[in-house]
Amino acid sequence: MLTVHHLNNSRSQRVLWLLEELGVPYEIVRYQRQPDMRAPKELRAIHPLGKSPVITDNGNTIAESGAIIDYLTGTYGNGRLIPPPNTPERLRYTYWLHYAEGSAMQPLLLKLLFTLMPKRAPALLRPLVRKVSNQALTVLVNPQLKQHMDYWEGELGKSEWFAGNEFTAADIQMSFPLEAAQARGGLETGHPKAMAFLERIHARPAYQRALEKGGPYQVGR
């Protein structure tokens, strides 16, 4: 049976959601984050990088969210959750599927990093680290993040979903950046269409079922 190697409070929640949308049977092997929030070493027995999400299916081990989505929609989707080939919607779908991790997550990860650095620095160095971190956030990270959030807002003004008027797996992929931006990027200020997108996905029955199976889920907190 298809197995999701599920790290709590991680991107693998999207994989559970996709499987629930597709109605594909699966089992979950659970892993808990360590106190430093890293994945446990047991995940390295599944994939050398020891990161999540990872799935195993029919002798295949697939990592990376985009690759997993490609595999699951191609193997089990029967044309569902993906626009037809050679359409503008398919091109948009492919773009958002890769943009989510390729571009959108970079400023969000930097935001998390520079926010945590002063808290984890030695006490004597904390004022200096806080000064450097605040400067990096003000000059570099926050302006980039606002640019991305404004971009999402504009695109969601063109259609209800990221690839067009139909819900697709690209929306599942894009859920994580928007949830992270809501948690630590100020998405709720000036981005009503992006916030409405989050309300729509959170109300989907498959999303709710995935939450029940995946456990507590708080992005960026």
mmCIF file of C-alpha atoms in Angstrom:
data_model
loop_
_atom_site.group_PDB
_atom_site.id
_atom_site.type_symbol
_atom_site.label_atom_id
_atom_site.label_comp_id
_atom_site.label_asym_id
_atom_site.label_seq_id
_atom_site.Cartn_x
_atom_site.Cartn_y
_atom_site.Cartn_z
ATOM 1 C CA MET A 1 0.000 0.000 0.000
ATOM 2 C CA LEU A 2 1.068 3.574 -0.594
ATOM 3 C CA THR A 3 2.782 4.918 2.525
ATOM 4 C CA VAL A 4 3.199 8.531 3.573
ATOM 5 C CA HIS A 5 6.160 9.080 5.874
ATOM 6 C CA HIS A 6 4.560 11.926 7.764
ATOM 7 C CA LEU A 7 6.514 14.399 9.868
ATOM 8 C CA ASN A 8 4.242 16.275 12.234
ATOM 9 C CA ASN A 9 3.541 19.926 11.408
ATOM 10 C CA SER A 10 5.250 19.812 8.030
ATOM 11 C CA ARG A 11 4.772 19.979 4.285
ATOM 12 C CA SER A 12 3.727 16.343 4.243
ATOM 13 C CA GLN A 13 0.298 17.554 5.378
ATOM 14 C CA ARG A 14 -0.236 18.615 1.758
ATOM 15 C CA VAL A 15 0.362 15.052 0.593
ATOM 16 C CA LEU A 16 -2.311 13.720 2.946
ATOM 17 C CA TRP A 17 -4.687 16.369 1.637
ATOM 18 C CA LEU A 18 -4.005 15.455 -2.002
ATOM 19 C CA LEU A 19 -4.594 11.773 -1.282
ATOM 20 C CA GLU A 20 -7.874 12.603 0.433
ATOM 21 C CA GLU A 21 -8.951 14.680 -2.573
ATOM 22 C CA LEU A 22 -8.115 11.778 -4.893
ATOM 23 C CA GLY A 23 -9.649 9.137 -2.638
ATOM 24 C CA VAL A 24 -6.499 7.002 -2.731
ATOM 25 C CA PRO A 25 -6.024 4.485 0.122
ATOM 26 C CA TYR A 26 -2.806 5.025 2.070
ATOM 27 C CA GLU A 27 -1.162 4.380 5.390
ATOM 28 C CA ILE A 28 0.779 6.787 7.556
ATOM 29 C CA VAL A 29 4.097 6.196 9.285
ATOM 30 C CA ARG A 30 4.518 9.006 11.801
ATOM 31 C CA TYR A 31 7.653 10.861 12.799
ATOM 32 C CA GLN A 32 7.917 13.537 15.485
ATOM 33 C CA ARG A 33 10.102 16.602 15.285
ATOM 34 C CA GLN A 34 12.980 16.833 17.728
ATOM 35 C CA PRO A 35 13.152 19.686 20.283
ATOM 36 C CA ASP A 36 15.182 21.728 17.770
ATOM 37 C CA MET A 37 12.353 21.212 15.234
ATOM 38 C CA ARG A 38 14.474 19.013 12.969
ATOM 39 C CA ALA A 39 13.216 15.724 11.575
ATOM 40 C CA PRO A 40 14.360 12.604 13.466
ATOM 41 C CA LYS A 41 17.223 10.548 12.075
ATOM 42 C CA GLU A 42 14.851 7.643 11.387
ATOM 43 C CA LEU A 43 13.673 9.423 8.246
ATOM 44 C CA ARG A 44 17.142 8.937 6.755
ATOM 45 C CA ALA A 45 16.392 5.243 6.516
ATOM 46 C CA ILE A 46 13.648 6.160 4.036
ATOM 47 C CA HIS A 47 15.506 8.866 2.101
ATOM 48 C CA PRO A 48 19.166 9.919 2.496
ATOM 49 C CA LEU A 49 18.297 13.567 3.173
ATOM 50 C CA GLY A 50 16.012 12.595 6.038
ATOM 51 C CA LYS A 51 13.371 15.173 5.193
ATOM 52 C CA SER A 52 9.605 15.140 4.740
ATOM 53 C CA PRO A 53 7.475 14.675 2.706
ATOM 54 C CA VAL A 54 8.447 11.255 1.429
ATOM 55 C CA ILE A 55 6.189 8.529 0.081
ATOM 56 C CA THR A 56 6.847 4.918 -0.818
ATOM 57 C CA ASP A 57 4.686 3.107 -3.342
ATOM 58 C CA ASN A 58 5.193 -0.015 -5.462
ATOM 59 C CA GLY A 59 8.911 -0.085 -4.738
ATOM 60 C CA ASN A 60 9.355 3.624 -5.453
ATOM 61 C CA THR A 61 10.568 6.205 -2.963
ATOM 62 C CA ILE A 62 9.574 9.741 -3.922
ATOM 63 C CA ALA A 63 10.614 12.912 -2.126
ATOM 64 C CA GLU A 64 9.956 16.620 -2.788
ATOM 65 C CA SER A 65 6.417 17.962 -2.751
ATOM 66 C CA GLY A 66 6.243 18.787 -6.466
ATOM 67 C CA ALA A 67 7.591 15.414 -7.518
ATOM 68 C CA ILE A 68 5.143 13.659 -5.188
ATOM 69 C CA ILE A 69 2.222 15.625 -6.614
ATOM 70 C CA ASP A 70 3.328 14.775 -10.164
ATOM 71 C CA TYR A 71 3.569 11.102 -9.250
ATOM 72 C CA LEU A 72 0.238 10.883 -7.448
ATOM 73 C CA THR A 73 -1.779 12.809 -10.028
ATOM 74 C CA GLY A 74 -0.128 10.864 -12.846
ATOM 75 C CA THR A 75 -0.553 7.464 -11.206
ATOM 76 C CA TYR A 76 -3.909 7.811 -9.482
ATOM 77 C CA GLY A 77 -5.522 11.000 -10.735
ATOM 78 C CA ASN A 78 -7.093 9.845 -14.010
ATOM 79 C CA GLY A 79 -7.107 13.461 -15.145
ATOM 80 C CA ARG A 80 -8.367 14.871 -11.861
ATOM 81 C CA LEU A 81 -6.879 17.951 -10.176
ATOM 82 C CA ILE A 82 -4.801 18.827 -13.236
ATOM 83 C CA PRO A 83 -5.843 20.901 -16.267
ATOM 84 C CA PRO A 84 -5.853 19.331 -19.746
ATOM 85 C CA PRO A 85 -2.561 19.374 -21.676
ATOM 86 C CA ASN A 86 -1.789 22.240 -24.042
ATOM 87 C CA THR A 87 -4.099 24.712 -22.331
ATOM 88 C CA PRO A 88 -3.308 28.055 -20.677
ATOM 89 C CA GLU A 89 -4.534 26.546 -17.412
ATOM 90 C CA ARG A 90 -2.035 23.696 -17.679
ATOM 91 C CA LEU A 91 0.793 26.176 -18.155
ATOM 92 C CA ARG A 92 -0.326 28.138 -15.103
ATOM 93 C CA TYR A 93 -0.669 24.885 -13.163
ATOM 94 C CA THR A 94 2.917 23.884 -13.943
ATOM 95 C CA TYR A 95 4.192 27.318 -13.023
ATOM 96 C CA TRP A 96 2.505 27.451 -9.601
ATOM 97 C CA LEU A 97 3.448 23.852 -8.834
ATOM 98 C CA HIS A 98 7.130 24.772 -9.097
ATOM 99 C CA TYR A 99 6.933 28.393 -7.946
ATOM 100 C CA ALA A 100 5.605 27.363 -4.523
ATOM 101 C CA GLU A 101 8.903 25.854 -3.399
ATOM 102 C CA GLY A 102 11.236 27.428 -5.963
ATOM 103 C CA SER A 103 10.466 31.099 -5.234
ATOM 104 C CA ALA A 104 7.705 31.614 -2.697
ATOM 105 C CA MET A 105 9.279 29.805 0.243
ATOM 106 C CA GLN A 106 12.646 31.596 0.119
ATOM 107 C CA PRO A 107 11.603 34.880 1.787
ATOM 108 C CA LEU A 108 9.380 32.968 4.204
ATOM 109 C CA LEU A 109 12.272 30.784 5.325
ATOM 110 C CA LEU A 110 14.510 33.844 5.670
ATOM 111 C CA LYS A 111 11.799 35.518 7.725
ATOM 112 C CA LEU A 112 11.728 32.535 10.066
ATOM 113 C CA LEU A 113 15.522 32.357 10.255
ATOM 114 C CA PHE A 114 16.098 36.020 11.089
ATOM 115 C CA THR A 115 13.240 35.995 13.579
ATOM 116 C CA LEU A 116 14.656 32.992 15.433
ATOM 117 C CA MET A 117 18.320 34.028 15.400
ATOM 118 C CA PRO A 118 18.139 36.585 18.248
ATOM 119 C CA LYS A 119 16.148 34.174 20.413
ATOM 120 C CA ARG A 120 18.745 31.433 20.022
ATOM 121 C CA ALA A 121 21.883 33.547 20.208
ATOM 122 C CA PRO A 122 24.044 33.543 23.374
ATOM 123 C CA ALA A 123 22.895 36.220 25.811
ATOM 124 C CA LEU A 124 25.970 38.414 25.364
ATOM 125 C CA LEU A 125 25.613 38.421 21.586
ATOM 126 C CA ARG A 126 21.846 38.788 21.517
ATOM 127 C CA PRO A 127 21.714 42.600 21.095
ATOM 128 C CA LEU A 128 24.115 42.465 18.138
ATOM 129 C CA VAL A 129 22.355 39.519 16.526
ATOM 130 C CA ARG A 130 18.997 41.254 16.988
ATOM 131 C CA LYS A 131 20.313 44.392 15.311
ATOM 132 C CA VAL A 132 21.671 42.471 12.326
ATOM 133 C CA SER A 133 18.516 40.390 12.021
ATOM 134 C CA ASN A 134 16.217 43.408 12.178
ATOM 135 C CA GLN A 135 18.264 45.145 9.505
ATOM 136 C CA ALA A 136 18.095 42.099 7.237
ATOM 137 C CA LEU A 137 14.336 41.822 7.761
ATOM 138 C CA THR A 138 13.722 45.503 7.081
ATOM 139 C CA VAL A 139 15.966 45.931 4.071
ATOM 140 C CA LEU A 140 15.848 42.531 2.383
ATOM 141 C CA VAL A 141 13.292 40.019 3.582
ATOM 142 C CA ASN A 142 10.108 41.964 4.324
ATOM 143 C CA PRO A 143 10.090 43.882 1.017
ATOM 144 C CA GLN A 144 10.562 40.628 -0.925
ATOM 145 C CA LEU A 145 7.818 38.922 1.019
ATOM 146 C CA LYS A 146 5.416 41.800 0.426
ATOM 147 C CA GLN A 147 6.167 41.626 -3.291
ATOM 148 C CA HIS A 148 5.237 37.943 -3.348
ATOM 149 C CA MET A 149 2.070 38.448 -1.297
ATOM 150 C CA ASP A 150 0.963 41.281 -3.576
ATOM 151 C CA TYR A 151 1.639 39.011 -6.544
ATOM 152 C CA TRP A 152 -0.616 36.274 -5.118
ATOM 153 C CA GLU A 153 -3.324 38.834 -4.465
ATOM 154 C CA GLY A 154 -3.199 40.041 -8.057
ATOM 155 C CA GLU A 155 -3.264 36.548 -9.532
ATOM 156 C CA LEU A 156 -6.175 35.461 -7.353
ATOM 157 C CA GLY A 157 -8.010 38.506 -8.645
ATOM 158 C CA LYS A 158 -7.891 36.979 -12.135
ATOM 159 C CA SER A 159 -9.434 33.632 -11.196
ATOM 160 C CA GLU A 160 -10.767 31.862 -8.140
ATOM 161 C CA TRP A 161 -7.888 29.365 -8.067
ATOM 162 C CA PHE A 162 -4.226 29.696 -9.002
ATOM 163 C CA ALA A 163 -4.425 27.762 -12.280
ATOM 164 C CA GLY A 164 -7.840 29.047 -13.334
ATOM 165 C CA ASN A 165 -11.465 28.622 -12.342
ATOM 166 C CA GLU A 166 -11.067 24.979 -11.252
ATOM 167 C CA PHE A 167 -9.401 23.731 -8.074
ATOM 168 C CA THR A 168 -6.192 21.794 -8.878
ATOM 169 C CA ALA A 169 -3.227 20.223 -7.141
ATOM 170 C CA ALA A 170 -1.382 23.513 -7.707
ATOM 171 C CA ASP A 171 -3.663 25.038 -5.082
ATOM 172 C CA ILE A 172 -2.663 22.282 -2.694
ATOM 173 C CA GLN A 173 0.985 23.064 -3.381
ATOM 174 C CA MET A 174 0.436 26.793 -2.905
ATOM 175 C CA SER A 175 -1.397 26.308 0.386
ATOM 176 C CA PHE A 176 1.809 26.053 2.406
ATOM 177 C CA PRO A 177 3.342 29.414 1.343
ATOM 178 C CA LEU A 178 0.061 31.221 1.966
ATOM 179 C CA GLU A 179 -0.438 29.555 5.338
ATOM 180 C CA ALA A 180 3.140 30.443 6.292
ATOM 181 C CA ALA A 181 2.606 34.035 5.144
ATOM 182 C CA GLN A 182 -0.517 34.236 7.271
ATOM 183 C CA ALA A 183 1.383 32.870 10.276
ATOM 184 C CA ARG A 184 4.461 35.071 10.073
ATOM 185 C CA GLY A 185 4.255 37.444 7.100
ATOM 186 C CA GLY A 186 1.224 39.646 7.674
ATOM 187 C CA LEU A 187 -0.846 38.220 4.821
ATOM 188 C CA GLU A 188 -4.058 39.284 6.543
ATOM 189 C CA THR A 189 -3.177 42.961 5.966
ATOM 190 C CA GLY A 190 -4.207 44.134 2.526
ATOM 191 C CA HIS A 191 -4.657 40.732 0.866
ATOM 192 C CA PRO A 192 -8.358 39.823 1.090
ATOM 193 C CA LYS A 193 -8.336 37.537 -1.947
ATOM 194 C CA ALA A 194 -5.431 35.516 -0.578
ATOM 195 C CA MET A 195 -7.173 35.240 2.773
ATOM 196 C CA ALA A 196 -10.367 34.150 1.027
ATOM 197 C CA PHE A 197 -8.344 31.472 -0.761
ATOM 198 C CA LEU A 198 -7.243 30.119 2.621
ATOM 199 C CA GLU A 199 -10.820 30.116 3.872
ATOM 200 C CA ARG A 200 -11.929 28.134 0.815
ATOM 201 C CA ILE A 201 -9.253 25.470 1.111
ATOM 202 C CA HIS A 202 -9.682 25.102 4.867
ATOM 203 C CA ALA A 203 -13.387 24.478 4.360
ATOM 204 C CA ARG A 204 -12.837 21.605 1.919
ATOM 205 C CA PRO A 205 -13.882 18.234 3.394
ATOM 206 C CA ALA A 206 -10.703 16.559 2.125
ATOM 207 C CA TYR A 207 -8.584 19.196 3.880
ATOM 208 C CA GLN A 208 -10.444 18.547 7.111
ATOM 209 C CA ARG A 209 -10.044 14.773 6.788
ATOM 210 C CA ALA A 210 -6.308 15.200 6.193
ATOM 211 C CA LEU A 211 -6.044 17.318 9.344
ATOM 212 C CA GLU A 212 -7.763 14.630 11.374
ATOM 213 C CA LYS A 213 -5.330 12.002 10.109
ATOM 214 C CA GLY A 214 -2.204 14.149 10.135
ATOM 215 C CA GLY A 215 -2.543 15.638 13.581
ATOM 216 C CA PRO A 216 -1.958 19.178 14.895
ATOM 217 C CA TYR A 217 -0.788 21.530 12.179
ATOM 218 C CA GLN A 218 0.444 25.076 12.748
ATOM 219 C CA VAL A 219 2.625 26.490 9.996
ATOM 220 C CA GLY A 220 5.331 28.894 11.082
ATOM 221 C CA ARG A 221 4.428 28.984 14.761
#
